[in-house]
Amino acid sequence: MGNYLNPGNSGFARIRNSVYVDKSGLINLINRSIHTVRHLTCVSRPRRFGKSFAAQMLCAYYDKTCDSSKLFEDLKIGREPGYTASYRKHLNRYDVIYLDMTAVIGEAGLTGMIPYLKRNVVEELQKAYPQMEIAEGFVPTLSNAAEAAGNPFIAIIDEWDAPIREAKDDPVI
């Protein structure tokens, strides 16, 4: 388990150990977009409406380095007949790249966040897939990582709007 690659299910397990409102229907929506031309999904809600909880849920569901079946079996996605086939097909089957942009900005600042992310994500990918070829660009490197892994990656970006919020008054950025 890394900081960015395959974060595991412990974040969602902590959430499930407290009061939890089942939002697992979102998983079915995401599952329907995998391997389609609509493979990018933006979950946008007002602040304090559970986006970070949803991001942790998605990490736990897709991350292939853990078994999350116990966390989902009593939720809507795990028990309702219309969802169960899709649920089983995608549960813990992918590498996940998880980015919390607020944390990244805290580590690297606004001007340093892109090189910081590139360096750290590529480093974790290289540890996980030493046979992966590092390309000059970040996107080709991610493509090479997916090829080395033998499966697509699921990228989950939490607080994706933080760079926009933080830079709103900065004329340089």
PDB file of C-alpha atoms in Angstrom:
ATOM      1  CA  MET A   1       0.000   0.000   0.000  1.00  0.00           C
ATOM      2  CA  GLY A   2       1.385   3.339  -1.023  1.00  0.00           C
ATOM      3  CA  ASN A   3       0.511   6.941  -0.522  1.00  0.00           C
ATOM      4  CA  TYR A   4      -0.887   7.263  -4.036  1.00  0.00           C
ATOM      5  CA  LEU A   5      -0.952   3.760  -5.548  1.00  0.00           C
ATOM      6  CA  ASN A   6      -3.420   1.303  -4.056  1.00  0.00           C
ATOM      7  CA  PRO A   7      -4.303   3.007  -0.766  1.00  0.00           C
ATOM      8  CA  GLY A   8      -6.232  -0.018   0.503  1.00  0.00           C
ATOM      9  CA  ASN A   9      -9.526  -0.097   2.367  1.00  0.00           C
ATOM     10  CA  SER A  10      -8.628   1.127   5.843  1.00  0.00           C
ATOM     11  CA  GLY A  11     -10.062   4.618   5.213  1.00  0.00           C
ATOM     12  CA  PHE A  12     -13.430   3.185   4.253  1.00  0.00           C
ATOM     13  CA  ALA A  13     -13.298   0.656   7.115  1.00  0.00           C
ATOM     14  CA  ARG A  14     -12.954   3.578   9.558  1.00  0.00           C
ATOM     15  CA  ILE A  15     -15.931   5.273   7.913  1.00  0.00           C
ATOM     16  CA  ARG A  16     -18.009   2.074   8.141  1.00  0.00           C
ATOM     17  CA  ASN A  17     -17.193   1.854  11.860  1.00  0.00           C
ATOM     18  CA  SER A  18     -19.111   5.092  12.425  1.00  0.00           C
ATOM     19  CA  VAL A  19     -22.501   6.333  11.273  1.00  0.00           C
ATOM     20  CA  TYR A  20     -22.600   5.636   7.548  1.00  0.00           C
ATOM     21  CA  VAL A  21     -25.206   6.564   4.945  1.00  0.00           C
ATOM     22  CA  ASP A  22     -25.105   4.012   2.130  1.00  0.00           C
ATOM     23  CA  LYS A  23     -23.930   5.680  -1.065  1.00  0.00           C
ATOM     24  CA  SER A  24     -22.763   2.498  -2.750  1.00  0.00           C
ATOM     25  CA  GLY A  25     -25.159   3.049  -5.662  1.00  0.00           C
ATOM     26  CA  LEU A  26     -22.446   5.374  -6.978  1.00  0.00           C
ATOM     27  CA  ILE A  27     -20.286   2.300  -7.582  1.00  0.00           C
ATOM     28  CA  ASN A  28     -22.817   0.940 -10.073  1.00  0.00           C
ATOM     29  CA  LEU A  29     -22.694   4.226 -11.982  1.00  0.00           C
ATOM     30  CA  ILE A  30     -18.890   4.111 -12.148  1.00  0.00           C
ATOM     31  CA  ASN A  31     -18.892   0.407 -13.081  1.00  0.00           C
ATOM     32  CA  ARG A  32     -21.151   1.120 -16.060  1.00  0.00           C
ATOM     33  CA  SER A  33     -18.580   3.578 -17.425  1.00  0.00           C
ATOM     34  CA  ILE A  34     -15.534   1.274 -17.220  1.00  0.00           C
ATOM     35  CA  HIS A  35     -14.315   0.185 -20.686  1.00  0.00           C
ATOM     36  CA  THR A  36     -16.566   2.728 -22.429  1.00  0.00           C
ATOM     37  CA  VAL A  37     -15.930   6.064 -24.112  1.00  0.00           C
ATOM     38  CA  ARG A  38     -17.614   7.650 -21.051  1.00  0.00           C
ATOM     39  CA  HIS A  39     -14.899   6.318 -18.771  1.00  0.00           C
ATOM     40  CA  LEU A  40     -14.375   9.640 -16.960  1.00  0.00           C
ATOM     41  CA  THR A  41     -16.787  10.506 -14.161  1.00  0.00           C
ATOM     42  CA  CYS A  42     -16.834  13.654 -12.041  1.00  0.00           C
ATOM     43  CA  VAL A  43     -18.722  13.457  -8.768  1.00  0.00           C
ATOM     44  CA  SER A  44     -19.497  17.032  -7.859  1.00  0.00           C
ATOM     45  CA  ARG A  45     -21.454  17.956  -4.760  1.00  0.00           C
ATOM     46  CA  PRO A  46     -21.402  20.964  -2.433  1.00  0.00           C
ATOM     47  CA  ARG A  47     -18.761  21.067   0.276  1.00  0.00           C
ATOM     48  CA  ARG A  48     -19.460  18.798   3.265  1.00  0.00           C
ATOM     49  CA  PHE A  49     -21.726  16.464   1.263  1.00  0.00           C
ATOM     50  CA  GLY A  50     -19.603  13.318   1.447  1.00  0.00           C
ATOM     51  CA  LYS A  51     -17.278  13.486  -1.574  1.00  0.00           C
ATOM     52  CA  SER A  52     -14.268  12.394   0.490  1.00  0.00           C
ATOM     53  CA  PHE A  53     -16.280   9.527   2.004  1.00  0.00           C
ATOM     54  CA  ALA A  54     -17.292   8.508  -1.518  1.00  0.00           C
ATOM     55  CA  ALA A  55     -13.654   8.660  -2.639  1.00  0.00           C
ATOM     56  CA  GLN A  56     -12.624   6.370   0.244  1.00  0.00           C
ATOM     57  CA  MET A  57     -15.462   3.992  -0.636  1.00  0.00           C
ATOM     58  CA  LEU A  58     -14.317   3.835  -4.276  1.00  0.00           C
ATOM     59  CA  CYS A  59     -10.701   3.227  -3.255  1.00  0.00           C
ATOM     60  CA  ALA A  60     -11.752   0.328  -1.035  1.00  0.00           C
ATOM     61  CA  TYR A  61     -14.009  -1.126  -3.712  1.00  0.00           C
ATOM     62  CA  TYR A  62     -11.592  -1.037  -6.665  1.00  0.00           C
ATOM     63  CA  ASP A  63      -8.164  -1.549  -4.994  1.00  0.00           C
ATOM     64  CA  LYS A  64      -6.860  -4.964  -6.035  1.00  0.00           C
ATOM     65  CA  THR A  65      -4.418  -5.210  -3.131  1.00  0.00           C
ATOM     66  CA  CYS A  66      -7.110  -5.860  -0.524  1.00  0.00           C
ATOM     67  CA  ASP A  67     -10.285  -7.844   0.070  1.00  0.00           C
ATOM     68  CA  SER A  68     -13.151  -5.457   0.712  1.00  0.00           C
ATOM     69  CA  SER A  69     -16.057  -7.873   0.354  1.00  0.00           C
ATOM     70  CA  LYS A  70     -16.981  -7.668   4.068  1.00  0.00           C
ATOM     71  CA  LEU A  71     -17.205  -3.862   3.830  1.00  0.00           C
ATOM     72  CA  PHE A  72     -19.748  -4.002   1.001  1.00  0.00           C
ATOM     73  CA  GLU A  73     -21.784  -7.200   1.434  1.00  0.00           C
ATOM     74  CA  ASP A  74     -24.472  -5.517   3.569  1.00  0.00           C
ATOM     75  CA  LEU A  75     -24.667  -2.369   1.419  1.00  0.00           C
ATOM     76  CA  LYS A  76     -27.015  -1.792  -1.503  1.00  0.00           C
ATOM     77  CA  ILE A  77     -24.319  -2.616  -4.075  1.00  0.00           C
ATOM     78  CA  GLY A  78     -23.636  -5.991  -2.424  1.00  0.00           C
ATOM     79  CA  ARG A  79     -27.167  -7.204  -1.786  1.00  0.00           C
ATOM     80  CA  GLU A  80     -29.595  -5.859  -4.390  1.00  0.00           C
ATOM     81  CA  PRO A  81     -30.131  -8.171  -7.383  1.00  0.00           C
ATOM     82  CA  GLY A  82     -29.748  -5.402  -9.982  1.00  0.00           C
ATOM     83  CA  TYR A  83     -26.278  -4.566  -8.701  1.00  0.00           C
ATOM     84  CA  THR A  84     -24.673  -7.830  -7.627  1.00  0.00           C
ATOM     85  CA  ALA A  85     -23.295  -8.983 -11.015  1.00  0.00           C
ATOM     86  CA  SER A  86     -21.534  -5.668 -11.607  1.00  0.00           C
ATOM     87  CA  TYR A  87     -20.462  -5.586  -7.955  1.00  0.00           C
ATOM     88  CA  ARG A  88     -18.704  -8.946  -8.153  1.00  0.00           C
ATOM     89  CA  LYS A  89     -17.192  -8.288 -11.591  1.00  0.00           C
ATOM     90  CA  HIS A  90     -15.267  -5.175 -10.477  1.00  0.00           C
ATOM     91  CA  LEU A  91     -14.692  -5.691  -6.733  1.00  0.00           C
ATOM     92  CA  ASN A  92     -10.958  -5.347  -5.933  1.00  0.00           C
ATOM     93  CA  ARG A  93      -9.875  -5.820  -9.585  1.00  0.00           C
ATOM     94  CA  TYR A  94      -7.899  -2.665 -10.389  1.00  0.00           C
ATOM     95  CA  ASP A  95      -4.891  -0.639  -9.423  1.00  0.00           C
ATOM     96  CA  VAL A  96      -6.053   2.625  -7.895  1.00  0.00           C
ATOM     97  CA  ILE A  97      -4.252   5.943  -8.010  1.00  0.00           C
ATOM     98  CA  TYR A  98      -5.659   8.122  -5.238  1.00  0.00           C
ATOM     99  CA  LEU A  99      -4.837  11.821  -5.079  1.00  0.00           C
ATOM    100  CA  ASP A 100      -6.023  14.092  -2.282  1.00  0.00           C
ATOM    101  CA  MET A 101      -5.228  17.487  -3.775  1.00  0.00           C
ATOM    102  CA  THR A 102      -5.450  19.321  -0.451  1.00  0.00           C
ATOM    103  CA  ALA A 103      -2.716  17.078   0.962  1.00  0.00           C
ATOM    104  CA  VAL A 104      -0.628  17.469  -2.194  1.00  0.00           C
ATOM    105  CA  ILE A 105      -0.849  21.270  -1.983  1.00  0.00           C
ATOM    106  CA  GLY A 106       0.135  21.027   1.682  1.00  0.00           C
ATOM    107  CA  GLU A 107       3.238  19.043   0.719  1.00  0.00           C
ATOM    108  CA  ALA A 108       4.327  20.860  -2.423  1.00  0.00           C
ATOM    109  CA  GLY A 109       2.470  24.169  -2.678  1.00  0.00           C
ATOM    110  CA  LEU A 110       0.500  25.308  -5.705  1.00  0.00           C
ATOM    111  CA  THR A 111       3.472  25.853  -7.983  1.00  0.00           C
ATOM    112  CA  GLY A 112       5.188  22.590  -7.042  1.00  0.00           C
ATOM    113  CA  MET A 113       2.220  20.226  -7.014  1.00  0.00           C
ATOM    114  CA  ILE A 114       2.500  18.956 -10.605  1.00  0.00           C
ATOM    115  CA  PRO A 115       6.196  17.984 -10.482  1.00  0.00           C
ATOM    116  CA  TYR A 116       5.630  16.595  -6.973  1.00  0.00           C
ATOM    117  CA  LEU A 117       2.765  14.373  -8.159  1.00  0.00           C
ATOM    118  CA  LYS A 118       4.607  13.202 -11.248  1.00  0.00           C
ATOM    119  CA  ARG A 119       7.703  12.288  -9.246  1.00  0.00           C
ATOM    120  CA  ASN A 120       5.898  10.521  -6.405  1.00  0.00           C
ATOM    121  CA  VAL A 121       3.291   8.670  -8.454  1.00  0.00           C
ATOM    122  CA  VAL A 122       5.913   7.442 -10.929  1.00  0.00           C
ATOM    123  CA  GLU A 123       8.149   6.343  -8.033  1.00  0.00           C
ATOM    124  CA  GLU A 124       5.351   4.243  -6.538  1.00  0.00           C
ATOM    125  CA  LEU A 125       4.456   2.791  -9.946  1.00  0.00           C
ATOM    126  CA  GLN A 126       8.082   1.887 -10.554  1.00  0.00           C
ATOM    127  CA  LYS A 127       8.280   0.078  -7.195  1.00  0.00           C
ATOM    128  CA  ALA A 128       5.106  -1.867  -7.961  1.00  0.00           C
ATOM    129  CA  TYR A 129       6.008  -2.583 -11.590  1.00  0.00           C
ATOM    130  CA  PRO A 130       9.807  -2.564 -12.006  1.00  0.00           C
ATOM    131  CA  GLN A 131       9.437  -3.763 -15.603  1.00  0.00           C
ATOM    132  CA  MET A 132       7.446  -0.618 -16.452  1.00  0.00           C
ATOM    133  CA  GLU A 133       9.131   1.701 -18.917  1.00  0.00           C
ATOM    134  CA  ILE A 134       9.274   5.285 -17.733  1.00  0.00           C
ATOM    135  CA  ALA A 135       8.400   7.552 -20.641  1.00  0.00           C
ATOM    136  CA  GLU A 136       9.285  11.216 -20.998  1.00  0.00           C
ATOM    137  CA  GLY A 137       5.697  12.266 -20.289  1.00  0.00           C
ATOM    138  CA  PHE A 138       3.447  11.428 -17.370  1.00  0.00           C
ATOM    139  CA  VAL A 139       0.497  10.142 -19.421  1.00  0.00           C
ATOM    140  CA  PRO A 140       2.634   7.725 -21.497  1.00  0.00           C
ATOM    141  CA  THR A 141       4.214   6.507 -18.251  1.00  0.00           C
ATOM    142  CA  LEU A 142       0.725   5.818 -16.852  1.00  0.00           C
ATOM    143  CA  SER A 143      -0.115   3.915 -20.049  1.00  0.00           C
ATOM    144  CA  ASN A 144       3.047   1.851 -19.642  1.00  0.00           C
ATOM    145  CA  ALA A 145       2.108   1.151 -16.025  1.00  0.00           C
ATOM    146  CA  ALA A 146      -1.345  -0.087 -17.053  1.00  0.00           C
ATOM    147  CA  GLU A 147       0.270  -2.329 -19.654  1.00  0.00           C
ATOM    148  CA  ALA A 148       2.729  -3.693 -17.072  1.00  0.00           C
ATOM    149  CA  ALA A 149      -0.104  -4.240 -14.596  1.00  0.00           C
ATOM    150  CA  GLY A 150      -2.310  -5.968 -17.154  1.00  0.00           C
ATOM    151  CA  ASN A 151      -5.363  -3.969 -16.127  1.00  0.00           C
ATOM    152  CA  PRO A 152      -6.689  -0.421 -16.385  1.00  0.00           C
ATOM    153  CA  PHE A 153      -6.102   1.959 -13.516  1.00  0.00           C
ATOM    154  CA  ILE A 154      -8.837   3.723 -11.602  1.00  0.00           C
ATOM    155  CA  ALA A 155      -7.821   7.291 -10.740  1.00  0.00           C
ATOM    156  CA  ILE A 156      -9.662   8.918  -7.860  1.00  0.00           C
ATOM    157  CA  ILE A 157      -8.990  12.589  -7.263  1.00  0.00           C
ATOM    158  CA  ASP A 158     -10.363  13.949  -4.007  1.00  0.00           C
ATOM    159  CA  GLU A 159     -10.549  17.704  -3.437  1.00  0.00           C
ATOM    160  CA  TRP A 160      -9.961  18.147  -7.176  1.00  0.00           C
ATOM    161  CA  ASP A 161     -11.103  21.751  -6.884  1.00  0.00           C
ATOM    162  CA  ALA A 162      -8.571  22.679  -4.170  1.00  0.00           C
ATOM    163  CA  PRO A 163      -5.986  24.072  -6.618  1.00  0.00           C
ATOM    164  CA  ILE A 164      -8.666  26.296  -8.134  1.00  0.00           C
ATOM    165  CA  ARG A 165      -9.861  27.507  -4.730  1.00  0.00           C
ATOM    166  CA  GLU A 166      -6.331  28.104  -3.470  1.00  0.00           C
ATOM    167  CA  ALA A 167      -5.195  29.985  -6.591  1.00  0.00           C
ATOM    168  CA  LYS A 168      -8.233  32.219  -6.975  1.00  0.00           C
ATOM    169  CA  ASP A 169      -6.449  35.313  -5.626  1.00  0.00           C
ATOM    170  CA  ASP A 170      -2.971  34.523  -6.978  1.00  0.00           C
ATOM    171  CA  PRO A 171      -2.294  36.471 -10.188  1.00  0.00           C
ATOM    172  CA  VAL A 172       0.776  34.351 -11.004  1.00  0.00           C
ATOM    173  CA  ILE A 173      -1.069  31.047 -11.100  1.00  0.00           C
TER     174      ILE A 173
END
